[in-house]
XYZ file of C-alpha atoms in Angstrom:
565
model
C 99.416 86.081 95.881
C 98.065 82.409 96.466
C 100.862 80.794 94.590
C 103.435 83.017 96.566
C 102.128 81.200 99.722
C 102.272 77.928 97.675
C 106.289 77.873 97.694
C 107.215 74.528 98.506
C 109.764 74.206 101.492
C 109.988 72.411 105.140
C 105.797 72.011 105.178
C 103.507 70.529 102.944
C 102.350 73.814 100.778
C 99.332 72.308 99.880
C 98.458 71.817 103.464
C 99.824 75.360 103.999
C 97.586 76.634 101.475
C 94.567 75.054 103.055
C 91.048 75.763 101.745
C 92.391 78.416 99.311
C 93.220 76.018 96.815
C 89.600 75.960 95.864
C 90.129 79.379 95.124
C 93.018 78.436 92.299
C 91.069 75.369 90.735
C 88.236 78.064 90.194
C 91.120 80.867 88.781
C 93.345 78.192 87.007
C 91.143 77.092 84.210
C 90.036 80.378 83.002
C 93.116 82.039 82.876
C 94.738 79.512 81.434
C 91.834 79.221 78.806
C 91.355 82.804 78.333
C 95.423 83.499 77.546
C 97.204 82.451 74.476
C 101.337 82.309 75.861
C 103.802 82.268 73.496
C 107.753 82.228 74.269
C 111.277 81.661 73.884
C 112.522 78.056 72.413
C 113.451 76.839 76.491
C 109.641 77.782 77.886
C 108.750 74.828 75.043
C 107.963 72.059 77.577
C 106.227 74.470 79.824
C 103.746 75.511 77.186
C 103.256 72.066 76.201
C 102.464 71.455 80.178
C 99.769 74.468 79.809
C 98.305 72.499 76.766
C 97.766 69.490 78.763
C 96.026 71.286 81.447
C 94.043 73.359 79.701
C 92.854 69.821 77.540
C 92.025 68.271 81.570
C 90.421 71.411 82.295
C 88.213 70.798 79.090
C 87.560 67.319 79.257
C 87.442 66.926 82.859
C 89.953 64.590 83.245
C 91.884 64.617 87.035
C 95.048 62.368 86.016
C 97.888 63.891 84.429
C 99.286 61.532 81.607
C 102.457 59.934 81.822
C 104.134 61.467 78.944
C 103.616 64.979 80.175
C 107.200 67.454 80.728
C 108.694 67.592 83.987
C 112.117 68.842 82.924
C 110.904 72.626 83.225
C 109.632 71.731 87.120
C 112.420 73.091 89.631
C 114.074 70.971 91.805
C 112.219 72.058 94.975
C 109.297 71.079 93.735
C 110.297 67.834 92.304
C 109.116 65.485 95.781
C 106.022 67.539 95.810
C 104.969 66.714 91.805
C 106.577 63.485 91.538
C 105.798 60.759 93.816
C 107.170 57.459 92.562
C 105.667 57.102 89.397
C 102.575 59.303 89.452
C 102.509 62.899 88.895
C 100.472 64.337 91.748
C 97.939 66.912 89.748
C 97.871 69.380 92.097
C 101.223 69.921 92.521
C 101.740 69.786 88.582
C 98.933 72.230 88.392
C 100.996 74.660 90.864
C 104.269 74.811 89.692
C 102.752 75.395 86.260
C 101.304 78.585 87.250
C 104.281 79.432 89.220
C 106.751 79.032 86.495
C 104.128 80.975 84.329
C 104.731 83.574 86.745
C 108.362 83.533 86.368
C 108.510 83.282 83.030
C 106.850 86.242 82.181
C 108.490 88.535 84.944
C 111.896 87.324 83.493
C 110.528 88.160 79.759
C 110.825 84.637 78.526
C 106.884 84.346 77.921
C 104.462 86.935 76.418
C 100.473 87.012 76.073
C 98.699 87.828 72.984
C 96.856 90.819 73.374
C 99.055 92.343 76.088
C 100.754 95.494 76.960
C 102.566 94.827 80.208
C 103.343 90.856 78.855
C 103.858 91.721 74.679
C 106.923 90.209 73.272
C 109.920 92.462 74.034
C 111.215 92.323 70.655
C 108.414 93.833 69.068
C 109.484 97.192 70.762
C 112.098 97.232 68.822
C 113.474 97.900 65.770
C 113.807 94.645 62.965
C 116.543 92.760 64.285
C 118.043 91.947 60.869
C 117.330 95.566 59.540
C 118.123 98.053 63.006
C 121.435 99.006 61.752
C 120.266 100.623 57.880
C 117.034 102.127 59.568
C 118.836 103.581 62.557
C 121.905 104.850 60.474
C 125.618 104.119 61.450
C 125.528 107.210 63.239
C 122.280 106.161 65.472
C 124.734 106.030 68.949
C 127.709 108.350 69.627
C 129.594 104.957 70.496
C 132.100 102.950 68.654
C 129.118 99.873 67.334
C 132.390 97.219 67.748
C 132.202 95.208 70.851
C 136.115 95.284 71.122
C 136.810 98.498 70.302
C 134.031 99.832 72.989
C 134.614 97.794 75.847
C 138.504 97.514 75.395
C 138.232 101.297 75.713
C 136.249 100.715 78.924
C 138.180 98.768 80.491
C 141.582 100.300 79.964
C 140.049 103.522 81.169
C 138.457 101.601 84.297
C 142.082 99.720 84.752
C 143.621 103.498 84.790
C 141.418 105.057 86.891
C 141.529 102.265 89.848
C 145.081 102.386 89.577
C 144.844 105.896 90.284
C 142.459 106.408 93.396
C 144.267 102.838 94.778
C 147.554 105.209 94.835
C 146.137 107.898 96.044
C 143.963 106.481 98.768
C 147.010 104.536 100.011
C 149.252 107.943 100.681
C 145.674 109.535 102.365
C 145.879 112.230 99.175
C 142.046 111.680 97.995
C 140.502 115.263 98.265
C 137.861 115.363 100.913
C 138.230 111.266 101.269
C 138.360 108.924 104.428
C 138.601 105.468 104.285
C 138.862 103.651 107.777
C 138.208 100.262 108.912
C 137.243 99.101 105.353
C 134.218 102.191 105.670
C 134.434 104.679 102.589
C 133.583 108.344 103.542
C 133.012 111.260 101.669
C 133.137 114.941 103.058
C 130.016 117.029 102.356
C 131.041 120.087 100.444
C 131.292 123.054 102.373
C 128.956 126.401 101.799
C 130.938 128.539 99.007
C 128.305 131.271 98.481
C 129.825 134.738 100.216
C 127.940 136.789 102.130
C 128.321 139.471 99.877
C 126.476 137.566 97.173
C 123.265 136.887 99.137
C 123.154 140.587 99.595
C 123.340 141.351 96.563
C 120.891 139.101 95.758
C 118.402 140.839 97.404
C 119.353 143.777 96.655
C 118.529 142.749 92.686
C 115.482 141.439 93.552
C 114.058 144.391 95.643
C 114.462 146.185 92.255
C 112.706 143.630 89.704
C 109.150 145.770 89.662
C 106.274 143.911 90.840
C 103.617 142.080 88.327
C 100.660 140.266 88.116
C 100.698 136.349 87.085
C 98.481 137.375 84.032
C 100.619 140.579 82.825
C 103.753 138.612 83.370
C 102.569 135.616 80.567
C 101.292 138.696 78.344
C 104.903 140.269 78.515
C 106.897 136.594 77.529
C 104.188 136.160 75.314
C 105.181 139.037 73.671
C 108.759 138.370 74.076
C 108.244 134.854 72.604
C 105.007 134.106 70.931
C 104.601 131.477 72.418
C 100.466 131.538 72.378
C 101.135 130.805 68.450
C 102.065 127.012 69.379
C 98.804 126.114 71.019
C 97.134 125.167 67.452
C 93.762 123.767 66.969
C 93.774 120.318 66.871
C 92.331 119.530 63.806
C 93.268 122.725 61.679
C 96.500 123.533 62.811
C 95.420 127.054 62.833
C 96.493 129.261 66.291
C 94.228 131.001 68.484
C 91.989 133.336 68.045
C 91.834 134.497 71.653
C 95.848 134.259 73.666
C 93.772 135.804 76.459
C 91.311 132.321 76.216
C 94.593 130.343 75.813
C 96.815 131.844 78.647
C 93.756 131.694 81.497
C 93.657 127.946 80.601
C 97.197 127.664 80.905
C 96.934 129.459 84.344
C 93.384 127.465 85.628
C 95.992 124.371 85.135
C 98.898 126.194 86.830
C 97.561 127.362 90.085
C 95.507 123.988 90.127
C 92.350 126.284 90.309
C 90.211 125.345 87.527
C 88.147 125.960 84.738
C 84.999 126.995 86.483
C 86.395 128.862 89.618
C 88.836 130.254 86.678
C 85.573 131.665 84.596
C 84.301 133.224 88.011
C 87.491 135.046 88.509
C 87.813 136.187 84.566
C 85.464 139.128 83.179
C 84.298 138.077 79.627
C 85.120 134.426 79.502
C 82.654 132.078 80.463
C 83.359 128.278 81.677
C 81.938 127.028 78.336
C 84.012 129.081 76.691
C 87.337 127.902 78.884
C 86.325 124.604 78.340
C 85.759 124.862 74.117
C 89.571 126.113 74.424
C 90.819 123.417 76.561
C 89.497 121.282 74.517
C 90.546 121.852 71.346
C 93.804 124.217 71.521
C 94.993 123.422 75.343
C 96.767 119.341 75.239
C 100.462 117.484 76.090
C 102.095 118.505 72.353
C 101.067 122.135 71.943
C 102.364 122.372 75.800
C 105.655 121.096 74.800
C 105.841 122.906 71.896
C 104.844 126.093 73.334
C 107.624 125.658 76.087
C 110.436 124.776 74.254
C 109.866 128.517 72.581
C 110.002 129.724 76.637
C 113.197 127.599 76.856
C 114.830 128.702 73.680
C 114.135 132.105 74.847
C 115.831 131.729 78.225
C 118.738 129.817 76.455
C 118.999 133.578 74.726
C 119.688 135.873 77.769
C 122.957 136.386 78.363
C 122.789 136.350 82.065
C 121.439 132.794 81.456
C 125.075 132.361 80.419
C 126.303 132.946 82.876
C 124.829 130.087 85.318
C 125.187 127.643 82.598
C 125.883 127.026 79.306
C 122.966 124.939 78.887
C 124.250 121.328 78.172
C 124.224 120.419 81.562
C 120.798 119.250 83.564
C 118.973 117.956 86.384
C 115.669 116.024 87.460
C 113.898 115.513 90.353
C 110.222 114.091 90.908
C 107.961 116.726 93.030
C 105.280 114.835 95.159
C 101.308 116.067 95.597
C 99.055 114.719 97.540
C 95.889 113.852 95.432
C 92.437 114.488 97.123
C 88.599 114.153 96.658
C 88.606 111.966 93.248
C 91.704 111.997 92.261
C 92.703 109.904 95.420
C 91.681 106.654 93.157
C 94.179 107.381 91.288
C 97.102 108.440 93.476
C 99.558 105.794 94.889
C 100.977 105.423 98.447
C 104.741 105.977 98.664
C 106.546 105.123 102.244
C 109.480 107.806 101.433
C 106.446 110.064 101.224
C 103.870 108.768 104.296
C 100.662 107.258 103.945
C 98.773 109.560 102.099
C 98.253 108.785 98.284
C 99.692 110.885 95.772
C 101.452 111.638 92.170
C 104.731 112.393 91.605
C 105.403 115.283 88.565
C 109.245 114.616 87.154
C 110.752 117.170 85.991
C 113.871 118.118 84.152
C 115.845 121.272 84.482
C 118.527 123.143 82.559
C 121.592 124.706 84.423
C 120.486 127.957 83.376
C 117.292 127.566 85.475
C 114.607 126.296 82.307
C 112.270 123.856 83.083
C 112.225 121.829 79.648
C 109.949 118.798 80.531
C 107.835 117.756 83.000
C 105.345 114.385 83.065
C 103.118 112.794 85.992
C 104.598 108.961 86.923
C 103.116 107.459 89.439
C 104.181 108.021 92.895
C 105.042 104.146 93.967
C 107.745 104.519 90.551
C 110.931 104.706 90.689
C 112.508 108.048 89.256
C 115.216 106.471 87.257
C 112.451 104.873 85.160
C 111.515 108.228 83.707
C 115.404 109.969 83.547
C 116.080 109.696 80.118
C 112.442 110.319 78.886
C 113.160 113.995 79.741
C 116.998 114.093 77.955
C 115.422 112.607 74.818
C 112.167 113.825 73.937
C 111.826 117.547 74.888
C 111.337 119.643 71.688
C 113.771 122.835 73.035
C 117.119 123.595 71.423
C 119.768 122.678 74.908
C 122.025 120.004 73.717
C 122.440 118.392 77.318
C 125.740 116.441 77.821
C 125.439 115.555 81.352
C 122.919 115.384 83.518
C 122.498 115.157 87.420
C 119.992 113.227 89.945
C 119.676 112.128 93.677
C 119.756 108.385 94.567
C 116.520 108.069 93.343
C 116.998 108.891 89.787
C 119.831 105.898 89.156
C 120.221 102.350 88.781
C 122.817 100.561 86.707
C 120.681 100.287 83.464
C 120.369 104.260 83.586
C 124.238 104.248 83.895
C 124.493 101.870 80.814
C 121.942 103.241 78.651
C 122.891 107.217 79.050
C 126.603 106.218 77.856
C 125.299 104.236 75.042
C 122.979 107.502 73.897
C 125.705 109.976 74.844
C 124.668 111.275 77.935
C 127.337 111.562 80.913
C 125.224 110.201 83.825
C 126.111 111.765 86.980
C 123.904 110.860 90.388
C 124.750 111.833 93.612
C 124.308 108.588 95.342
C 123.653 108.339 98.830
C 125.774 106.506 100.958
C 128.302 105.860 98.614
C 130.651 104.114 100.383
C 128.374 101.428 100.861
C 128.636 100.709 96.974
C 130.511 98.107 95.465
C 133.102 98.543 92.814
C 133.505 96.399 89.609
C 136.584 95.215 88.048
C 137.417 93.518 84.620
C 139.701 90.183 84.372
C 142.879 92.120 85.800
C 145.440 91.705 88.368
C 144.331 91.944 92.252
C 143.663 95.688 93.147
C 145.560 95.401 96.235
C 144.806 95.503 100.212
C 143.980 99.087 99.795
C 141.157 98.694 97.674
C 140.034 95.327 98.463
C 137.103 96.137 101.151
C 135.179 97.662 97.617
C 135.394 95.456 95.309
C 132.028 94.179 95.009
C 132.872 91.393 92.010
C 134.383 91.064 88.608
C 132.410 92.356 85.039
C 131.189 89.372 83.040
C 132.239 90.367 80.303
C 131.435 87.284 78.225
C 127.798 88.324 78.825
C 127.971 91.936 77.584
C 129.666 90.207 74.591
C 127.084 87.499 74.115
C 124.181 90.417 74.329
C 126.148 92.969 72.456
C 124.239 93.395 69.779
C 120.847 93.432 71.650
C 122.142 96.124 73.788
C 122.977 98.072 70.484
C 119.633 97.263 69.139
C 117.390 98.328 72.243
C 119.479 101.415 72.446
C 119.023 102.397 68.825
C 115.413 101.576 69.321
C 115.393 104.314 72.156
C 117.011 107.044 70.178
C 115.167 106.422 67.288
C 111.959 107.014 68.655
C 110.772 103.558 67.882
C 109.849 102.916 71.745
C 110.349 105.482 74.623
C 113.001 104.808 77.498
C 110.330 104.416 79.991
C 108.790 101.737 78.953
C 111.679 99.773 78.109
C 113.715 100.739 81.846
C 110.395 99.858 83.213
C 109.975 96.287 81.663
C 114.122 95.432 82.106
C 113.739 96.563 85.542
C 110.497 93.965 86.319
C 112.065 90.998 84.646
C 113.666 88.548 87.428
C 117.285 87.341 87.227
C 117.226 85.160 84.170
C 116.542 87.365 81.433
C 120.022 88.069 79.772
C 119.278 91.323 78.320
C 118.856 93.082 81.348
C 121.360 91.446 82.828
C 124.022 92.301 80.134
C 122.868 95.673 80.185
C 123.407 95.958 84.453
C 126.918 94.380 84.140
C 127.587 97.466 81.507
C 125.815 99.912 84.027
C 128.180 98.180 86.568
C 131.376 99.246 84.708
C 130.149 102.871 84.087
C 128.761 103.045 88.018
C 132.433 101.758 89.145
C 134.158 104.763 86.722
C 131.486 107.041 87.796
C 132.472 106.525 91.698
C 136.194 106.450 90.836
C 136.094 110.004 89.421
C 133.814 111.368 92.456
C 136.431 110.228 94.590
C 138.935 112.200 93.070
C 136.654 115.164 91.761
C 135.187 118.124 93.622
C 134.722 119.999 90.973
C 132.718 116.828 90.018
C 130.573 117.336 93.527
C 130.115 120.571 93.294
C 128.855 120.648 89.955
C 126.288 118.127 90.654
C 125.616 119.484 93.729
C 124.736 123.060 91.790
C 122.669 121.371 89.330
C 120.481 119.883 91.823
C 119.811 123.540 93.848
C 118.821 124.600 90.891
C 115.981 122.153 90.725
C 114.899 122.401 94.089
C 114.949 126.233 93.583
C 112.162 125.156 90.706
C 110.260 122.949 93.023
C 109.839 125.859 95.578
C 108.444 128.087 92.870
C 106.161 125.572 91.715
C 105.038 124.693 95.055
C 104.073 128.570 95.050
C 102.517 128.842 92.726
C 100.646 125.544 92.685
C 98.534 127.115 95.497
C 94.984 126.192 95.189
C 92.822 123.320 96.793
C 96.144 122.659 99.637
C 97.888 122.163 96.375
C 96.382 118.757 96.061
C 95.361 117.050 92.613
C 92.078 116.350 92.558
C 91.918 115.626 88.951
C 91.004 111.171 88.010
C 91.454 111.842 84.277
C 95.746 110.750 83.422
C 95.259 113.499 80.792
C 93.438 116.118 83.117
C 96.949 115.488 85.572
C 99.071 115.531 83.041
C 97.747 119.203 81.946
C 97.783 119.951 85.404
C 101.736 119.063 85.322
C 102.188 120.804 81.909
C 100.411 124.082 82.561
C 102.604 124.392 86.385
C 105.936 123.569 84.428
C 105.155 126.893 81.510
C 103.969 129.137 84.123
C 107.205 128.479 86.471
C 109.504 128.265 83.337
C 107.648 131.881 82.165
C 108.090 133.514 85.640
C 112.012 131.795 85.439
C 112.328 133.889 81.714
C 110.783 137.169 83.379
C 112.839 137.586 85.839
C 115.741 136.659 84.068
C 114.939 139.864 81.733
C 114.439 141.803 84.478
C 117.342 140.943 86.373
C 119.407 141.528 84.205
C 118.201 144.882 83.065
């Protein structure tokens, strides 16, 4: 925060800085002492500056030698650092910590002993070996850089041909486009009357049930109980009635102790022995994908979907008493701190993962976690979000793993479209075009793109973690920026197709009622304490999020039986 106040410009930032300098002498030499930076070949002179000051710090010398590197110092700082001859040591000092800064938000620079700062590469898998551990088949993509993106762009060239026609003769469906201003119809209510009654009419006759005879009757149906092993034996339960009002305390946020008080013949200690050692993230997933699997079996679940299509959407809670140390403040949300559960939904109405991020994260961070590591049997194919759940390295990574990405973005016609090294689209199209692909970048990174996405599929690191560190590294790291110009092209084909598709709308438009149809059940039924999480513990939340999803996805498989009988 000092050295963001320490940006040279029209004043002195020294001067600017004032007394708070003291402050970075103090923090300088101990971080720079305490860290061990290592980095690409071009941070060489800047590590070799950090050498020299942390050799001042030690000896306590004040001048900086004259041999020391300048050629890493930007030009705005040059008049500051460099005054005639003499390299002014506070200055020097400065911009050293500022390009530290920017060196490891780009990904140029990583700390031994880090997390957030470890060397991207070692994420992945061996650069020299990714190809014969992955497998030729690793990505549903041609692996050829010419044969992919020549593809690409003759489809792109195609499709802007086609909407630049038919936005020229006025005969895009549902399409304005005045004064250079792109405009979009909302899609009109198709649901007859006749269906909403009937609607009720099928509910009034699904019999009424408990919460607890409900998870006894899919546990019956499914066997689900048989999934939450012990954790060291393997073995399953010896009590599904322990197991289920565990699953339940976490559901309706209520509890293991207010959960004992309310059970005849369990005790808390009891609840909690369970919890502990049968009641955790994997036997969750495990146990829903049999709930999921189950649903995918109905066939009135055929009939809303054939299960390769999906949505996600994050669900916000407020968190209260302690777990407001841990929640995060969110302006789309208000003031109040909170967490944020994601979760993904089928098209035939199954919840099929769910995980707590952090309310102050973006949702697109989190998208493909959900399409890639659920442990049911849906073999999604395209998948839907709001504006939240996109950005251009979710577009680019989702067609490299085989997903069609399909957001519905919000004010759409304020998007830019992208165009390869072609002829000028025309007056018509003009006011879009936001720029041309580099495509000589995407060519240069190729193989790194390849390699990160193979790492993804593989299992070898998680797509969250590797959308979240792209998406912090500043403009000169050519990774991520290879993988946004890609995102770019699939974004522009993307928008082309919406423009011409309402079948396209409306399908997205379904998916996403269907999972705000889940998030009104789960608000339901996540009743207790306001529905607040009150829960410190990441774990404790995280079985907070994994008991709601079974119990909504169980009620979701219930009714589906009963509906349809």
């Amino acid at each position: 925060e000092l050295l963001t106040l320490a940006k040279p410009g029209s004043r002195d930032p020294l001067a600017f800085l004032g007394l708070h300098y003291a402050a970075v002498r103090r923090y300088a030499p101990r971080l720079l002492d305490r860290l061990v930076f290592t980095g690409i070949a071009s941070t060489r002179t800047l590590l070799r500056a950090v050498t020299i000051l942390r050799d001042l710090n030690a000896t306590g010398k004040r001048t900086v030698p004259s041999g020391a590197p300048v050629d890493f110092i930007p030009t705005r700082w040059m008049p500051f650092v460099l005054t005639g001859d003499q390299i002014d040591r506070r200055y020097y000092e400065l911009c050293v910590l500022s390009e530290l800064r920017h060196r490891l938000r780009a990904g140029d620079l990583w700390v031994a002993g880090s997390r957030k700062y470890r060397d991207f590469d070692a994420h992945l898998l061996p650069a020299q070996e990714w190809r014969t551990q992955a497998g030729p088949t690793a990505l549903p993509i041609s692996l050829d850089y010419a044969d992919y993106w020549g593809d690409k762009m003759q489809r792109l060239n195609q499709e802007l041909n086609v909407v630049t026609r038919l936005l020229a003769r006025g005969e895009l469906p549902d399409v304005s486009f005045k004064g250079g201003k792109l405009s979009v119809s909302p899609l009109a209510a198709t649901v007859p009357k006749e269906a909403e009654q009937l609607a009720s009419r099928l509910y009034r006759l699904v019999p009424r049930v408990k919460i607890t005879q409900l998870l006894l009757d899919v546990d019956a149906w499914t066997g689900f109980s048989r999934q939450f092993t012990h954790l060291h034996s393997g073995e399953a339960p010896g009590s599904t009635t322990g197991v289920l009002t565990v699953v339940l305390a976490d559901a309706i946020n209520l509890g293991l102790s207010k959960m004992a008080e309310a059970s005849p013949g369990l005790t808390e200690r009891q609840l909690a022995w369970t919890a502990q050692w049968h009641v955790r993230d994997d036997t969750y997933s495990a146990a829903l994908a049999e709930i999921v699997n189950a649903q995918g079996r109905q066939p009135l679940a055929a009939v809303w979907g054939e299960g390769t299509t999906s949505s996600s959407d994050g669900q916000r809670f407020r968190t209260g008493a302690q777990g407001r140390a841990s929640g995060q403040v969110n302006l789309r949300y208000g003031p109040e701190p909170g967490v944020t559960f994601y979760t993904h939904v089928s098209d035939q109405y199954a919840p099929f993962h769910t995980k707590v991020i952090a309310a102050n994260i973006r949702d697109a961070t989190h998208v493909l976690d959900g399409l890639l590591y659920h442990e049911a049997d849906l073999q999604i194919e395209e998948h839907y979000t709001d504006t939240h759940g996109y950005t251009e390295h979710v577009f680019a990574l989702c067609d490299l793993l085989g997903f069609r990405f399909a957001p519905r973005i919000r004010d759409l016609g304020d998007s830019r479209l992208f165009i390869a090294k072609r002829d000028d689209p025309g007056v018509v199209l003009e006011p879009l075009i936001g720029g041309r692909l580099n495509e000589r970048l995407i060519a240069t990174h190729w193989d790194d793109i390849l390699r990160l996405a193979a790492s993804i599929r593989s299992g070898t690191t998680t797509a969250s973690l590797m959308l979240s560190k792209l998406g912090s590294y500043s403009r000169r790291n050519g990774l991520a920026n290879a993988l946004r110009e890609l995102g770019r092209a699939q974004r522009t084909l993307f928008t082309l197709e919406w423009l011409q598709s309402p079948a396209l709308r409306k399908r997205v438009q379904i998916g996403l009622n269907k999972g705000e149809a889940r998030n009104a059940l789960s608000r339901a039924v996540y009743f207790h304490r306001n529905g607040e999480v009150r829960d410190r513990r990441p774990t404790a939340q995280a079985n907070r999020a994994s008991g709601l999803n079974f119990v909504v996805a169980a009620i979701a498989l219930w009714n589906t039986v009963h509906l349809q009988r």
